[in-house]
PDB file of C-alpha atoms in Angstrom:
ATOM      1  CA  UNK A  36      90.896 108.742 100.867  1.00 67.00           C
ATOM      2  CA  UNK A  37      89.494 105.263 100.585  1.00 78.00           C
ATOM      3  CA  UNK A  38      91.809 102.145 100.050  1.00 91.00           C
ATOM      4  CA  UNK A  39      91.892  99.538  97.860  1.00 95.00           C
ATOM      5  CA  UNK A  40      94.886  96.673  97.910  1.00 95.00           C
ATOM      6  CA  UNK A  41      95.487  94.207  95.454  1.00 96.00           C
ATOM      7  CA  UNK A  42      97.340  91.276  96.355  1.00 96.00           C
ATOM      8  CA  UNK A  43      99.569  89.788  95.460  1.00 97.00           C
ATOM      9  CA  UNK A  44     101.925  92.694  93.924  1.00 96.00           C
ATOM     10  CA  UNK A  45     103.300  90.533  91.900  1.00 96.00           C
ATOM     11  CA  UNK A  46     103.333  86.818  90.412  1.00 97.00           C
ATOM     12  CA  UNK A  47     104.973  84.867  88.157  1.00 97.00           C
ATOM     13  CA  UNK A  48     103.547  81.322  86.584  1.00 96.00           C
ATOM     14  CA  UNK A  49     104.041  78.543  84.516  1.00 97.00           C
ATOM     15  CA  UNK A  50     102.331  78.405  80.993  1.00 97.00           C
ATOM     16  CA  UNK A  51      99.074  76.632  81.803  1.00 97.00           C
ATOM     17  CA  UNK A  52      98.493  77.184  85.061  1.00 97.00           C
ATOM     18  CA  UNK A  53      95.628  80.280  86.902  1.00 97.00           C
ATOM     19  CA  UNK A  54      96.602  82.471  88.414  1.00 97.00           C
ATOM     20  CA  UNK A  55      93.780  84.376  91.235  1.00 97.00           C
ATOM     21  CA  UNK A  56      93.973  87.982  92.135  1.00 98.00           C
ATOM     22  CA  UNK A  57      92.444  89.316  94.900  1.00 97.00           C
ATOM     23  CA  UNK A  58      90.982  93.033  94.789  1.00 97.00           C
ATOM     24  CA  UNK A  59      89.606  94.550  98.665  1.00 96.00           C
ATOM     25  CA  UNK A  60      87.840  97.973  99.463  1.00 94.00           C
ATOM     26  CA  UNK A  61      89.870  97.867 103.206  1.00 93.00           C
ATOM     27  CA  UNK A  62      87.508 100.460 104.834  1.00 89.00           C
ATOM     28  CA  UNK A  63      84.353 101.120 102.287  1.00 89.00           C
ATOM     29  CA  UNK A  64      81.958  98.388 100.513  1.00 90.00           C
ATOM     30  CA  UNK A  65      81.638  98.584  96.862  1.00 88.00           C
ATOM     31  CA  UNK A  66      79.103  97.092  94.893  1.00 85.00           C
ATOM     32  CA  UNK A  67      80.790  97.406  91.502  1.00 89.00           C
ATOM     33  CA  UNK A  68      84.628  97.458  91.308  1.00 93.00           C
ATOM     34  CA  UNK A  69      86.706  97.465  87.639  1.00 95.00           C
ATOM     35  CA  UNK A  70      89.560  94.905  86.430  1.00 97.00           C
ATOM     36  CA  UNK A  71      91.594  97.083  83.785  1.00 96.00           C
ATOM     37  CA  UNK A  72      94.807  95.817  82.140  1.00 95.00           C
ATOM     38  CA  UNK A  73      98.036  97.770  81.275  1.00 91.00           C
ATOM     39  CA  UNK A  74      99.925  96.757  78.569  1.00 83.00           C
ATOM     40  CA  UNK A  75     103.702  98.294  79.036  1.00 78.00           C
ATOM     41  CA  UNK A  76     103.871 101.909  77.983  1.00 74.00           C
ATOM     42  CA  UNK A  77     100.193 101.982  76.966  1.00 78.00           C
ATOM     43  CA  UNK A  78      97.029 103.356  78.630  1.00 85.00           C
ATOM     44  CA  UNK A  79      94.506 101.583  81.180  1.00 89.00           C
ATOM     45  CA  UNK A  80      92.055  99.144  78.819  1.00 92.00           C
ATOM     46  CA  UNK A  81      88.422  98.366  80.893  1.00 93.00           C
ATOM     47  CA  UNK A  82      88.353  94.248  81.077  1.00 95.00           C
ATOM     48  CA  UNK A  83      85.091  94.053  82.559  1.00 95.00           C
ATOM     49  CA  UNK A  84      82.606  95.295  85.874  1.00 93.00           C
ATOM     50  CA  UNK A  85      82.542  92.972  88.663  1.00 92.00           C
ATOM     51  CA  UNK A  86      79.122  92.978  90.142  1.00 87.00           C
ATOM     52  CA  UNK A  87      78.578  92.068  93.728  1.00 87.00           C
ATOM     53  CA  UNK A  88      76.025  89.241  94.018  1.00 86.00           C
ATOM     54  CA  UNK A  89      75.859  88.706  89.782  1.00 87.00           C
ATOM     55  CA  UNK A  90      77.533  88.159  86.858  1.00 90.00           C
ATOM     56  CA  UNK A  91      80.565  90.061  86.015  1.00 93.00           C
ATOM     57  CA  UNK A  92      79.991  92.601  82.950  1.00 93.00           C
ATOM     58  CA  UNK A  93      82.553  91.992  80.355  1.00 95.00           C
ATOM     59  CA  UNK A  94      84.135  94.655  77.390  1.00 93.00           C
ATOM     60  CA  UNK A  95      84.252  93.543  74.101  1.00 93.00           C
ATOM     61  CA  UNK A  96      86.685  90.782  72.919  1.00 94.00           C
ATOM     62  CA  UNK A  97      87.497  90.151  76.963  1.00 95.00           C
ATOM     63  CA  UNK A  98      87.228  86.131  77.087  1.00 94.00           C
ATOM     64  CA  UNK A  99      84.907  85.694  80.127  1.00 93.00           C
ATOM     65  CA  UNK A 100      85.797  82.120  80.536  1.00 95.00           C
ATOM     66  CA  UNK A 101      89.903  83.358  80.216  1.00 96.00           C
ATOM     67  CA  UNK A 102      89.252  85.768  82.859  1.00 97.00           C
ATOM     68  CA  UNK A 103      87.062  84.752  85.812  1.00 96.00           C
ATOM     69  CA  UNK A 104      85.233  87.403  87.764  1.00 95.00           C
ATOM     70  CA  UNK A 105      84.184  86.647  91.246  1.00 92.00           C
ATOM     71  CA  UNK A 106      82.857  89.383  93.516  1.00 91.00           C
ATOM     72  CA  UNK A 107      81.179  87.267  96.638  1.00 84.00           C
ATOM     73  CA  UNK A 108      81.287  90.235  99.143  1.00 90.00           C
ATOM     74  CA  UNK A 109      81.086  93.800  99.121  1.00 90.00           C
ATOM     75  CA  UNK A 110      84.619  94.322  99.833  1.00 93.00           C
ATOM     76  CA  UNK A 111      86.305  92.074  97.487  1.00 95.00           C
ATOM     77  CA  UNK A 112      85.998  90.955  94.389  1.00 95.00           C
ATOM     78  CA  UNK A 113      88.787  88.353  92.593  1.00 96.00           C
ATOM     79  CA  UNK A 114      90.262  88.158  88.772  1.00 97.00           C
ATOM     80  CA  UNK A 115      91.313  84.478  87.953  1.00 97.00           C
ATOM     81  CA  UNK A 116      93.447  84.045  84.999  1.00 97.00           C
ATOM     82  CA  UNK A 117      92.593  80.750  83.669  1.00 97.00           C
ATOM     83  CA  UNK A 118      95.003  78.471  81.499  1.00 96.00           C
ATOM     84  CA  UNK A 119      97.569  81.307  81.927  1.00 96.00           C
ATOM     85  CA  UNK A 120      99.731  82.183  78.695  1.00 96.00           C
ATOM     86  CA  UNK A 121     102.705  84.363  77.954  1.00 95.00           C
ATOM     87  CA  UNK A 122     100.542  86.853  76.129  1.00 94.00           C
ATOM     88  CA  UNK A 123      98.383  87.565  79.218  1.00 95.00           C
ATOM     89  CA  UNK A 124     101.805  88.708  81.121  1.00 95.00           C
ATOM     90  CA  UNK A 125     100.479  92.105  82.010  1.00 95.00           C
ATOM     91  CA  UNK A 126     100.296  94.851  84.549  1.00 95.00           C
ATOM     92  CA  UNK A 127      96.257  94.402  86.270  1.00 97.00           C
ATOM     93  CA  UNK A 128      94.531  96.782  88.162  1.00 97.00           C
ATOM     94  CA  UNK A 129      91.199  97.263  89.914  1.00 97.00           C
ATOM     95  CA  UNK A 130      89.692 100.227  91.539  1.00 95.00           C
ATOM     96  CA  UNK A 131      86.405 100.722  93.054  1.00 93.00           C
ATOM     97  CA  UNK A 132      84.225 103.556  94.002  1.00 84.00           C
ATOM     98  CA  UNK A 133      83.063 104.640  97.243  1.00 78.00           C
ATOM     99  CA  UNK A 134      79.779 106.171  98.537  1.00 68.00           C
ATOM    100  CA  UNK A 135      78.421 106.282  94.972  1.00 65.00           C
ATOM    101  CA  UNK A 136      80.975 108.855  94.234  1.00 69.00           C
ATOM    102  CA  UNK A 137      82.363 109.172  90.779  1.00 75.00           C
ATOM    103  CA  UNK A 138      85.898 109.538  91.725  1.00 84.00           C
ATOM    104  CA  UNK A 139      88.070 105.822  91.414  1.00 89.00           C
ATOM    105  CA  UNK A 140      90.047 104.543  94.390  1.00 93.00           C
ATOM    106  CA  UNK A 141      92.729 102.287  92.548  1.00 95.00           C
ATOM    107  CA  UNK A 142      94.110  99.149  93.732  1.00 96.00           C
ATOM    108  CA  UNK A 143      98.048  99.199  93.215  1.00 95.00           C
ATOM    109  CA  UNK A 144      98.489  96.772  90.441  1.00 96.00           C
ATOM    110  CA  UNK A 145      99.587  93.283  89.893  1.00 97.00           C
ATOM    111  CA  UNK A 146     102.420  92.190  87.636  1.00 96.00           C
ATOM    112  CA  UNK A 147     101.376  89.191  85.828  1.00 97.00           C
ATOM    113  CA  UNK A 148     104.302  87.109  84.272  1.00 96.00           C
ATOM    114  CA  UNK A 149     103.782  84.183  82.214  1.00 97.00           C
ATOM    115  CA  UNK A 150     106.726  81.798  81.683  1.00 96.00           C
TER     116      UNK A 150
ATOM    117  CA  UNK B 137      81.409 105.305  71.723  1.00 78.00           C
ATOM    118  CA  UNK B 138      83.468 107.505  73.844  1.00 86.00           C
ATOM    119  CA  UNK B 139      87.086 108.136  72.964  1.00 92.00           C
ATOM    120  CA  UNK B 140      89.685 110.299  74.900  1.00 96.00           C
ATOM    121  CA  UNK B 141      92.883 111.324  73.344  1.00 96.00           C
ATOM    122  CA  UNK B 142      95.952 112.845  74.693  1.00 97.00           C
ATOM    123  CA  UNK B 143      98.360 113.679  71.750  1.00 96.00           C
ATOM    124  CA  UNK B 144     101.344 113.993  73.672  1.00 95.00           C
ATOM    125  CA  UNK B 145     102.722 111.037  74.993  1.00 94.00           C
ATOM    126  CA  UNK B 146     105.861 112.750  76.095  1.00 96.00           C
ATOM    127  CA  UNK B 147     105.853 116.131  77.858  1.00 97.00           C
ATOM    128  CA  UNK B 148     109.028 117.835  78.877  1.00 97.00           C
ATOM    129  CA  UNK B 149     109.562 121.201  80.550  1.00 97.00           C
ATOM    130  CA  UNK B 150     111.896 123.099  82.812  1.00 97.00           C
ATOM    131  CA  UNK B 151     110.850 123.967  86.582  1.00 97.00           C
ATOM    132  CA  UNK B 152     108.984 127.250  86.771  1.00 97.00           C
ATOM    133  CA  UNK B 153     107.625 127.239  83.388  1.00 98.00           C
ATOM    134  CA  UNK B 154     104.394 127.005  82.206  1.00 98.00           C
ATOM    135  CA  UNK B 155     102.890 123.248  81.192  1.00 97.00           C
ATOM    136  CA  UNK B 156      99.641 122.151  79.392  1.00 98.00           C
ATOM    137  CA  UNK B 157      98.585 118.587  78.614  1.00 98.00           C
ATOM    138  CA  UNK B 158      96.432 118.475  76.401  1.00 98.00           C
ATOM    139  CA  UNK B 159      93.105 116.185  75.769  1.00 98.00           C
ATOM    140  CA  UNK B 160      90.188 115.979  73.600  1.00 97.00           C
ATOM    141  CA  UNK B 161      87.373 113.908  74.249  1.00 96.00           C
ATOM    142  CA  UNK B 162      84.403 112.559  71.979  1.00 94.00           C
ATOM    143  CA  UNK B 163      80.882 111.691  73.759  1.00 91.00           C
ATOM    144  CA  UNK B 164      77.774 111.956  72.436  1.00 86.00           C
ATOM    145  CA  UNK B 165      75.965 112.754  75.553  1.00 83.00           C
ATOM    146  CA  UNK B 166      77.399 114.858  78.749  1.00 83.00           C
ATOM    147  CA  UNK B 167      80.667 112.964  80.170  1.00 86.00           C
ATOM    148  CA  UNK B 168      82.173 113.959  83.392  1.00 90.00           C
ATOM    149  CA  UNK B 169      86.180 114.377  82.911  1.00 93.00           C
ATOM    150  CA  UNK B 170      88.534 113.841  85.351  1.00 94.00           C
ATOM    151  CA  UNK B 171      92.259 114.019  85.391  1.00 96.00           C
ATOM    152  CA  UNK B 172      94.562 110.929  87.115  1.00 96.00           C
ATOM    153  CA  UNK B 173      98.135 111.040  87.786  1.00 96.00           C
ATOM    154  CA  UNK B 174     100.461 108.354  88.651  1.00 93.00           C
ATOM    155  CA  UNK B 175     103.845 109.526  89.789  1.00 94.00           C
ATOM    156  CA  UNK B 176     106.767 107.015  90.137  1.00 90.00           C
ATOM    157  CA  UNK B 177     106.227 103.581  91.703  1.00 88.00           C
ATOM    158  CA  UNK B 178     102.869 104.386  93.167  1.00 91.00           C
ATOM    159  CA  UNK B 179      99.131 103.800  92.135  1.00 92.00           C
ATOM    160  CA  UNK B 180      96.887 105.864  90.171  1.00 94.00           C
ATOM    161  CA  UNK B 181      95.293 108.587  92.129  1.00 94.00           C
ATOM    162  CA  UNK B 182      92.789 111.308  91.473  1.00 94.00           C
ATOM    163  CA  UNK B 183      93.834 114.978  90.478  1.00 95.00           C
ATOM    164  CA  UNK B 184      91.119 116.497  89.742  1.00 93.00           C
ATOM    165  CA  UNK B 185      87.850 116.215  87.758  1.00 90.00           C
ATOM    166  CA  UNK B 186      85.873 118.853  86.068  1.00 86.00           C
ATOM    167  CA  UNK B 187      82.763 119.244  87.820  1.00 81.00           C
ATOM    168  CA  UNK B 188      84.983 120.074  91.380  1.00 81.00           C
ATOM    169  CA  UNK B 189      86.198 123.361  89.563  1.00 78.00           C
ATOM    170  CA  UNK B 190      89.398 123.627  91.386  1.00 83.00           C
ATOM    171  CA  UNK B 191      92.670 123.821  91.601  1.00 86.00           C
ATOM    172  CA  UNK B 192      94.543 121.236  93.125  1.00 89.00           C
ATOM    173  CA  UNK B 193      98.407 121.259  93.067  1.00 93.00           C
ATOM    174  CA  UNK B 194      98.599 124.407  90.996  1.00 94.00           C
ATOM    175  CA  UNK B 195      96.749 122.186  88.610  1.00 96.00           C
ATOM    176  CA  UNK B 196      93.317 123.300  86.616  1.00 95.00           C
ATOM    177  CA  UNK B 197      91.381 122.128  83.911  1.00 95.00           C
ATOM    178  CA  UNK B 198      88.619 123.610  82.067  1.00 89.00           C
ATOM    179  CA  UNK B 199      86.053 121.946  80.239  1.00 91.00           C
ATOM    180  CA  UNK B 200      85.462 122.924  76.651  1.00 92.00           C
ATOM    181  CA  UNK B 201      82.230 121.653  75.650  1.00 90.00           C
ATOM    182  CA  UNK B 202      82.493 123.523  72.343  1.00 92.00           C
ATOM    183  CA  UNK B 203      86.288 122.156  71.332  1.00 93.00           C
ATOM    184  CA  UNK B 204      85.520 118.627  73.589  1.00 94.00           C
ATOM    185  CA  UNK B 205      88.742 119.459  75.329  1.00 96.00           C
ATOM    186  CA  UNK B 206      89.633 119.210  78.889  1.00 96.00           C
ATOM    187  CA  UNK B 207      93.668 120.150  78.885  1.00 97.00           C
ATOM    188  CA  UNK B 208      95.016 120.532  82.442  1.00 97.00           C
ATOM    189  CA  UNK B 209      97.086 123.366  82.875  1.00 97.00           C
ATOM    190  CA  UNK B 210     100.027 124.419  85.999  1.00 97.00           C
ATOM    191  CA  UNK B 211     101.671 127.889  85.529  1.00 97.00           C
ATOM    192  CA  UNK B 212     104.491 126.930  86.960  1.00 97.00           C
ATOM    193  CA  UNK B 213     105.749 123.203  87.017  1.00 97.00           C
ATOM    194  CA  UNK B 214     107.540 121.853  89.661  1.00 97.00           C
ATOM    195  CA  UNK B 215     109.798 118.754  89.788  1.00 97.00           C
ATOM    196  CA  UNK B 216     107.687 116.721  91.978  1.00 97.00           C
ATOM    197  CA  UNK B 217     105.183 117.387  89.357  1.00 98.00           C
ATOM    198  CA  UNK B 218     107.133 114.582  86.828  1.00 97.00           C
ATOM    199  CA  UNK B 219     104.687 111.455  87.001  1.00 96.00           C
ATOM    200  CA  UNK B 220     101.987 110.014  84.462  1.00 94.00           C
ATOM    201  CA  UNK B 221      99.449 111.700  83.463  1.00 97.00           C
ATOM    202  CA  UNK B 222      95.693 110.242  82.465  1.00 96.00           C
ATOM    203  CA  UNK B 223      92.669 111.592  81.318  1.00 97.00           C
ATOM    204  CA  UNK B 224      89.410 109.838  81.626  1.00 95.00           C
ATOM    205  CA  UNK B 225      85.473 109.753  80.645  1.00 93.00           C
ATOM    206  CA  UNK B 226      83.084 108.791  82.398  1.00 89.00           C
ATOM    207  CA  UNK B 227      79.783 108.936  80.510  1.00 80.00           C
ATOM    208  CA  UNK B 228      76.265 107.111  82.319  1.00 73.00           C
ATOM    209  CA  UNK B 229      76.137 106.283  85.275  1.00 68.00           C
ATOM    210  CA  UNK B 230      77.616 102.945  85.985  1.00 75.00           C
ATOM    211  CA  UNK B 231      80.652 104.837  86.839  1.00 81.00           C
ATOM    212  CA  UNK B 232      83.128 102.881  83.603  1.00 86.00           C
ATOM    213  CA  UNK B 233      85.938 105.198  82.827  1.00 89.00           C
ATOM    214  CA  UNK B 234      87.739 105.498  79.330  1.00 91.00           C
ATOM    215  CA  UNK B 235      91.466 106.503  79.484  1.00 93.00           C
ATOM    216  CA  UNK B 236      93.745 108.317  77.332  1.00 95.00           C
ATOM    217  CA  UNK B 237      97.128 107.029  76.329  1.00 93.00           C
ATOM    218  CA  UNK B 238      98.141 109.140  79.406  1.00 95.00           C
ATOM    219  CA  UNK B 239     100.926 112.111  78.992  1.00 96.00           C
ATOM    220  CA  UNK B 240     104.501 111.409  80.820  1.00 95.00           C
ATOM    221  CA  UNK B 241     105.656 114.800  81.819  1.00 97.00           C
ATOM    222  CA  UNK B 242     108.957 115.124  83.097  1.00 97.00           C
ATOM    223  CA  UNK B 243     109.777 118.853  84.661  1.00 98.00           C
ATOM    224  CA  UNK B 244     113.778 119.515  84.672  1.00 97.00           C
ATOM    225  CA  UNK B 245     115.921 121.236  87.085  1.00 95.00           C
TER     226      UNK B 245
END
């Protein structure tokens, strides 16, 4: 199947400080790839579509200017936690499709921690 | 809006018996369904989705347009079957997927 890596795995941060997260298709381009958070316990929530070439597409009450969207090439796109607080400590994840298939190829997550 | 809901958050059965999760799904047009898993310390993967039609694992799941249901069903769990389980929408085609609260099914020796 295709692969998608997140890096880094993990990060922890000061209060105030952004944080970047990288998201890459490693052997397919995607035009579109998805930021989702996962709150502990709880299910996947859709932050926003990251567009190659254009504006990121946000979900309701997602703070674009909180949560940068960059997606400069076809094979990776980046999520930049701005201004970082301890609510946004979280579990991110990306995935991205392949081929214009419907099926998701999931990055393997990011813990976010906030101190 | 499009809504998926697993009612079981918790799922526990004994190897060799039978296991359903179950999941009901609201869409006003014609979705596509899929099931993910996510077993322990690894990322979320693919099971199976609805319009494949096949088994995968032991694993099935019918669409029920009439009850908006997609359970996935195993006659027989096995241990290495424990992991998180997610069911997911995806209605259009811009390829967004809605989640359920996901199922964590544990089989026992």
């Amino acid at each position: 199947g295709a692969v998608v890596s997140q890096h880094p795995s993990w990060v922890i941060c000061k209060s105030g400080t952004s944080v970047k997260i990288e998201c890459r298709s490693l052997d397919f381009q995607a035009t579109t790839m998805f930021w989702y958070r996962q709150f502990p316990k709880q299910s996947l929530m859709l932050m926003a579509t990251s567009n190659e070439g254009s504006k990121a597409t946000y979900e309701q009450g997602v703070e674009k200017d909180k949560f940068l969207i960059n997606h400069a090439s076809l094979t990776l796109s980046t999520l930049t936690v701005t201004s970082a607080h301890p609510e946004d400590s979280s579990f991110y994840i990306c995935s991205a499709h392949r081929n214009m298939n419907t099926e998701a190829f999931f990055g393997q997550g990011t813990r976010l921690t906030v101190v | 809006a499009q809504r998926v809901t697993q009612p079981e958050k918790l799922l526990s059965v004994f190897k060799g018996a039978p296991v359903e999760l179950k999941c009901n799904y609201s869409y006003s047009g014609s979705p596509e369904l899929f099931w993910y898993v996510q077993y322990s310390r690894q990322r979320l993967q693919l099971l199976l989705r609805h319009i494949s039609r096949e088994s995968i694992k032991g694993f099935t799941a019918d669409l029920n347009k009439g009850e908006t249901s997609f359970h996935l069903k195993k006659p027989f769990a096995q241990e290495e079957d424990s992991a998180m389980y997610y069911c997911a929408l995806q209605g259009g085609s811009n390829y967004k997927l809605t989640f359920g609260k996901g199922t964590l099914l544990t089989v026992n020796p």
